PDB file of C-alpha atoms in Angstrom:
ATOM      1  CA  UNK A   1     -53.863  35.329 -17.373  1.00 49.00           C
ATOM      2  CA  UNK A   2     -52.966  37.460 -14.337  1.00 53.00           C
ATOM      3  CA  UNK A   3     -54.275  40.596 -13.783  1.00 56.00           C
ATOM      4  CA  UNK A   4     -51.908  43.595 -13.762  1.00 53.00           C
ATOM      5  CA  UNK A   5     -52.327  46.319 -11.625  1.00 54.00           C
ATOM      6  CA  UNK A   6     -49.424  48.157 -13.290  1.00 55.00           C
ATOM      7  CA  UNK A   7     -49.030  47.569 -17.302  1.00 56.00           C
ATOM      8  CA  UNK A   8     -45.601  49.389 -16.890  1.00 56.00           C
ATOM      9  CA  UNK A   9     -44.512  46.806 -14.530  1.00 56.00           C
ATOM     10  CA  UNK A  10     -43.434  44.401 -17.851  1.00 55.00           C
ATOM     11  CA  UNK A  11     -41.248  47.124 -18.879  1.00 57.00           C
ATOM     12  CA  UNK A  12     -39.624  48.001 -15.920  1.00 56.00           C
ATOM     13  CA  UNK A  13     -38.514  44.423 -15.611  1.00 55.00           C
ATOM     14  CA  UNK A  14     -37.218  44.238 -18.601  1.00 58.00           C
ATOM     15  CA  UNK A  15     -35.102  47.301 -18.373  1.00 60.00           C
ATOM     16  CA  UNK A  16     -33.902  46.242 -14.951  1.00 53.00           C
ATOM     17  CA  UNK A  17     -32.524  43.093 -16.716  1.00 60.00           C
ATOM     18  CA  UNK A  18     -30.867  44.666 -19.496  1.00 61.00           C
ATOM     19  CA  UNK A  19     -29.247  46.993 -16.919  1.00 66.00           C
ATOM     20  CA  UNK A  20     -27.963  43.831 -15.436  1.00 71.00           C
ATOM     21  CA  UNK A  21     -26.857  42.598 -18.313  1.00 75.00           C
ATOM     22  CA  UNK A  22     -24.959  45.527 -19.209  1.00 72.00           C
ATOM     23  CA  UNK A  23     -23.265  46.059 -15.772  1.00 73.00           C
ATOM     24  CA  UNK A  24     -22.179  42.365 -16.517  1.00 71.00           C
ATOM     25  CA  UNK A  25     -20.309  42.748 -19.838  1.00 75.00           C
ATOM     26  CA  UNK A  26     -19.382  45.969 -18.505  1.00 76.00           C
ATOM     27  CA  UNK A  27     -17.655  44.269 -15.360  1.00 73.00           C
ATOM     28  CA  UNK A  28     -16.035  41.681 -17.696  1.00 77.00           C
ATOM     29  CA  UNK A  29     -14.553  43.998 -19.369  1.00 75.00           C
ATOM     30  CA  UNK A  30     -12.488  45.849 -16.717  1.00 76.00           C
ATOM     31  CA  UNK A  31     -11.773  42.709 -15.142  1.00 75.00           C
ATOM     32  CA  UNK A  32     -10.060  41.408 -18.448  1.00 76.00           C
ATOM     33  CA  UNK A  33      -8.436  44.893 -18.899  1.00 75.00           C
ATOM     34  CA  UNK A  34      -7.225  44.840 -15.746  1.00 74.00           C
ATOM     35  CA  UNK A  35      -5.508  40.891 -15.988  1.00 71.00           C
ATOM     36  CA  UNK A  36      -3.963  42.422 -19.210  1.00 73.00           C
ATOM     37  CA  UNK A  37      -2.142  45.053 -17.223  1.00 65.00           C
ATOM     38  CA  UNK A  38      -0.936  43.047 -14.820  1.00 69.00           C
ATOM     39  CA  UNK A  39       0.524  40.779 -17.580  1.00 63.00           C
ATOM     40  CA  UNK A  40       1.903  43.453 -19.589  1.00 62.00           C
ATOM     41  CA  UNK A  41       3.641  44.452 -15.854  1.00 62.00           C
ATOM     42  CA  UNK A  42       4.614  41.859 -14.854  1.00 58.00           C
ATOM     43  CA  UNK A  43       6.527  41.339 -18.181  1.00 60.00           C
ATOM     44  CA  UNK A  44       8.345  44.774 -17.844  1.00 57.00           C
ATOM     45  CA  UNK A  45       9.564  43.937 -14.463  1.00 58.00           C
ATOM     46  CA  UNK A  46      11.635  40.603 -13.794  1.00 56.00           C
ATOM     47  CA  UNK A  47      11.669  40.082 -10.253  1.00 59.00           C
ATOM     48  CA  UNK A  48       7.879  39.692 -10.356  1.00 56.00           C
ATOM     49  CA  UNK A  49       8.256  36.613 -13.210  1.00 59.00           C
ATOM     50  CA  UNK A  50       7.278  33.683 -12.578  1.00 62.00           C
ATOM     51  CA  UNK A  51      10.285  31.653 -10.569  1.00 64.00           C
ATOM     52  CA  UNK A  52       9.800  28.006 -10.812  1.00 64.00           C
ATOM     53  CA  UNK A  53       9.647  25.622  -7.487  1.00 70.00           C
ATOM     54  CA  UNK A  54      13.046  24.418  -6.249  1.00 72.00           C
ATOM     55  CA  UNK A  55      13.230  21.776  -4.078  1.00 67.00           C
ATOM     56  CA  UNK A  56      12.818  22.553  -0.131  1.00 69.00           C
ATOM     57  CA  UNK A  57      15.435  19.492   0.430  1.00 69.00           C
ATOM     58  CA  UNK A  58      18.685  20.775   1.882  1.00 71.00           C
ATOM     59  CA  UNK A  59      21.458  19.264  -1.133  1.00 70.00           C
ATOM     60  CA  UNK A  60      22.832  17.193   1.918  1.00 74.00           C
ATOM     61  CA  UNK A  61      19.501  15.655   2.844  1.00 74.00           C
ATOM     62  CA  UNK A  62      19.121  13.935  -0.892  1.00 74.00           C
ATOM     63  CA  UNK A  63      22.282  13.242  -2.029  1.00 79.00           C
ATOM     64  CA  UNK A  64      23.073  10.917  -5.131  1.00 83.00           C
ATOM     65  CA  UNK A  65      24.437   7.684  -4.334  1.00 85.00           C
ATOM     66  CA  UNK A  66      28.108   7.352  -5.001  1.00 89.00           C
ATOM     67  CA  UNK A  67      30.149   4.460  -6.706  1.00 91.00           C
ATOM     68  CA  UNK A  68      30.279   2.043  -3.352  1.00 92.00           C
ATOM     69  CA  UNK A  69      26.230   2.747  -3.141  1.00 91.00           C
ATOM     70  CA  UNK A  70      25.720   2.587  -6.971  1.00 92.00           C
ATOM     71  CA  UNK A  71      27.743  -0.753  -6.827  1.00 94.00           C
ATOM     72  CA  UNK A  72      25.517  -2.646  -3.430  1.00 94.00           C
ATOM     73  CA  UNK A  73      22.138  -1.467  -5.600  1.00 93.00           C
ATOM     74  CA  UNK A  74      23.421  -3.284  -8.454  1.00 94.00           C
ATOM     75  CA  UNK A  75      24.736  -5.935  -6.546  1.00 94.00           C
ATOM     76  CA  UNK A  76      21.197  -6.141  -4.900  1.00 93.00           C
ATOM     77  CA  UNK A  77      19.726  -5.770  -7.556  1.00 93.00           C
ATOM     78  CA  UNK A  78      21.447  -9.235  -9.621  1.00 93.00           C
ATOM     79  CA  UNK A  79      20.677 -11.268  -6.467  1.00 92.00           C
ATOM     80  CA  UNK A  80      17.293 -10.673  -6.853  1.00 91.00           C
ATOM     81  CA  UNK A  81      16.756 -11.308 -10.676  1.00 91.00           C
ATOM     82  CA  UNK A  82      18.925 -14.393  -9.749  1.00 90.00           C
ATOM     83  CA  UNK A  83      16.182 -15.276  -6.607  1.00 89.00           C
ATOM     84  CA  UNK A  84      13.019 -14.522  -9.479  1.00 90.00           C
ATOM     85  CA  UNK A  85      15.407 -16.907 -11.798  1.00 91.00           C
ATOM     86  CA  UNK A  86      15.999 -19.724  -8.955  1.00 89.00           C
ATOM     87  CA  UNK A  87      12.358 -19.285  -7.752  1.00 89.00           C
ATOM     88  CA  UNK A  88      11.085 -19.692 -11.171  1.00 90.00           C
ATOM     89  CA  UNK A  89      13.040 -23.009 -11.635  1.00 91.00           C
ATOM     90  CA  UNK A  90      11.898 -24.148  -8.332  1.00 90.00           C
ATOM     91  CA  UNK A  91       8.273 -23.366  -9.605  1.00 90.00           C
ATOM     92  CA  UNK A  92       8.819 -25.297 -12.648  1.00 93.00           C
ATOM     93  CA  UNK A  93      10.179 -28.347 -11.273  1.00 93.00           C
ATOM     94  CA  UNK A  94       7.073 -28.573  -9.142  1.00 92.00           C
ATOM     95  CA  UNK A  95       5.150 -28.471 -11.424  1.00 93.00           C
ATOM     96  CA  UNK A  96       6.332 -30.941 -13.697  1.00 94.00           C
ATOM     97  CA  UNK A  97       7.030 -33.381 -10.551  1.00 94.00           C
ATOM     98  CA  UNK A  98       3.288 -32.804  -9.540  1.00 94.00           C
ATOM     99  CA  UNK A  99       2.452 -33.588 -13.171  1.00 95.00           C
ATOM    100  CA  UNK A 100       4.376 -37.190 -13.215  1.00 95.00           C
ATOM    101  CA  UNK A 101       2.743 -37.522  -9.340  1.00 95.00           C
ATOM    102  CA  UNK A 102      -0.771 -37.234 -10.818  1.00 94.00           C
ATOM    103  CA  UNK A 103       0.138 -39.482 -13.912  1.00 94.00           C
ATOM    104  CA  UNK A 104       1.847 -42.398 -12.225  1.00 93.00           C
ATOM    105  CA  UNK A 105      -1.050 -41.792  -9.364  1.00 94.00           C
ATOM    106  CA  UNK A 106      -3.786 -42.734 -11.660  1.00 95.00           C
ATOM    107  CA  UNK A 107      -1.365 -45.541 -13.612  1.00 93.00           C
ATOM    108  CA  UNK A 108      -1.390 -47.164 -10.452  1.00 91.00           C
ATOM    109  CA  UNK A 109      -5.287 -46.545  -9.820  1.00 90.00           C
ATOM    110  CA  UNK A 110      -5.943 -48.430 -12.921  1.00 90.00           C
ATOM    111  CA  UNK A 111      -3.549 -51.360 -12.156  1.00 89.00           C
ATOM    112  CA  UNK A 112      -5.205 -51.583  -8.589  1.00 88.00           C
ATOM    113  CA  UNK A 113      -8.719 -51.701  -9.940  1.00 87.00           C
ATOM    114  CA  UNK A 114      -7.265 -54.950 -12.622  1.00 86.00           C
ATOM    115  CA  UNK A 115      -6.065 -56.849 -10.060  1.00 82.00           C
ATOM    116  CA  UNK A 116      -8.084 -58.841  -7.733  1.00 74.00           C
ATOM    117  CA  UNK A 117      -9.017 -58.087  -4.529  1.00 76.00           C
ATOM    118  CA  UNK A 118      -5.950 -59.980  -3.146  1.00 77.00           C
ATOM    119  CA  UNK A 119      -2.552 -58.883  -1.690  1.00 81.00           C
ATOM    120  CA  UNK A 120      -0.605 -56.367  -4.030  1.00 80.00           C
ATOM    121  CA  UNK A 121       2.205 -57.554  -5.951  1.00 85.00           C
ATOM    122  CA  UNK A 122       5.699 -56.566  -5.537  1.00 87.00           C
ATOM    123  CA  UNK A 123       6.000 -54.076  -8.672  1.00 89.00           C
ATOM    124  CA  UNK A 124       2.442 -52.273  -7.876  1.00 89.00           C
ATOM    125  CA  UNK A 125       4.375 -52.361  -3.983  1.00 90.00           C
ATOM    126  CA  UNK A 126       7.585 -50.811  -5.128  1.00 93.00           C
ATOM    127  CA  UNK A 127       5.655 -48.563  -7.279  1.00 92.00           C
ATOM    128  CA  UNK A 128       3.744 -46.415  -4.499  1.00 92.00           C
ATOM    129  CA  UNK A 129       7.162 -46.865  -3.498  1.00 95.00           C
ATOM    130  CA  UNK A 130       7.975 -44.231  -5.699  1.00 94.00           C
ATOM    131  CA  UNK A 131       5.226 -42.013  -5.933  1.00 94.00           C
ATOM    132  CA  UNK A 132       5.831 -41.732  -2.321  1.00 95.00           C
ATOM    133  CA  UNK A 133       8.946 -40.863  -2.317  1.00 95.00           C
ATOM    134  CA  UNK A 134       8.015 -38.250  -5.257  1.00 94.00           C
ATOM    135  CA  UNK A 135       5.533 -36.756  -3.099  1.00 94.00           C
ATOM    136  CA  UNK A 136       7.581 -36.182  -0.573  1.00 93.00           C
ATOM    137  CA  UNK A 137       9.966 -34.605  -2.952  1.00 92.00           C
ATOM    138  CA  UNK A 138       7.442 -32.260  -4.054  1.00 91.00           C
ATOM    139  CA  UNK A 139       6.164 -31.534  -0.721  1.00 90.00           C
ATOM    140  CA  UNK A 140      10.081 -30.608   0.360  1.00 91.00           C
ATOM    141  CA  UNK A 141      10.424 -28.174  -2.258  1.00 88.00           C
ATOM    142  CA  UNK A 142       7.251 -26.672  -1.762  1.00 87.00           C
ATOM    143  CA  UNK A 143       8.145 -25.790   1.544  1.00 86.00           C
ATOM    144  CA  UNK A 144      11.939 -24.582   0.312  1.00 80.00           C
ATOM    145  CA  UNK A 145      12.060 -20.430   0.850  1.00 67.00           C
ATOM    146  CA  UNK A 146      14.603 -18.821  -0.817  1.00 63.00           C
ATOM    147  CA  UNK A 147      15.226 -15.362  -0.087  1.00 61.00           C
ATOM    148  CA  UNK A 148      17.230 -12.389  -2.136  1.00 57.00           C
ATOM    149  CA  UNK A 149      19.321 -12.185   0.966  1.00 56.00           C
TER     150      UNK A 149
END
């Protein structure tokens, strides 16, 4: 325990913090009476009411589209939900082509490894035949771009 040279010292401490204390709440309290005035006057007078923001846009700088604009955004508008709908079909029809590429791919991977080692016949011929031509089909509309304008 510390040795006091003053045994008031405790008490003066303690005072000096409830006299903080006080001038606190005390402070709080004039503070909130004064924000209650100014509400109470601000209600009696209406040009100091609260105005809300209007826009700092001059009318003529935003102005609403008319018909002939209303009409090339909708017009815009259809070709592209008619691009999403072509692109979609496109999409599609790759995909299923790249599906029957695969499937007649390894068809003719299993034909290849029943034969013999020998010359290919005509039909396994004629049919790379046709997955060529398929892949090139797929590889055309892969590179196909269709834009919305």
């Amino acid at each position: 325990m510390p040795i006091r040279l003053n045994p008031n010292e405790d008490r003066r401490k303690s005072s000096l913090c409830a006299r903080s204390e006080y001038f606190c709440a005390g402070l709080f309290f004039v503070l909130m009476v004064l924000v209650s005035c100014q509400a109470a006057a601000a209600q009696d007078h209406p040009s100091i009411q609260f105005k809300p923001r209007t826009s700092l846009l001059m009318p003529a700088a935003n102005p609403m589209p008319d018909a002939n604009d209303r009409m090339l955004m909708h017009e815009r508008q259809m070709k592209k939900q008619d691009f999403e709908a072509v692109n979609a079909l496109r999409k599609k029809s790759i995909a299923d082509d790249s599906l029957k590429l695969i499937l007649l791919t390894r068809d003719l991977q299993a034909k290849i490894a029943k034969s013999s080692d020998g010359p290919l016949s005509a039909d396994l011929t004629q049919e790379a035949r046709v997955i060529e031509q398929l892949a090139r089909d797929v590889q055309k509309k892969m590179k196909m771009t269709m834009g919305p304008d």
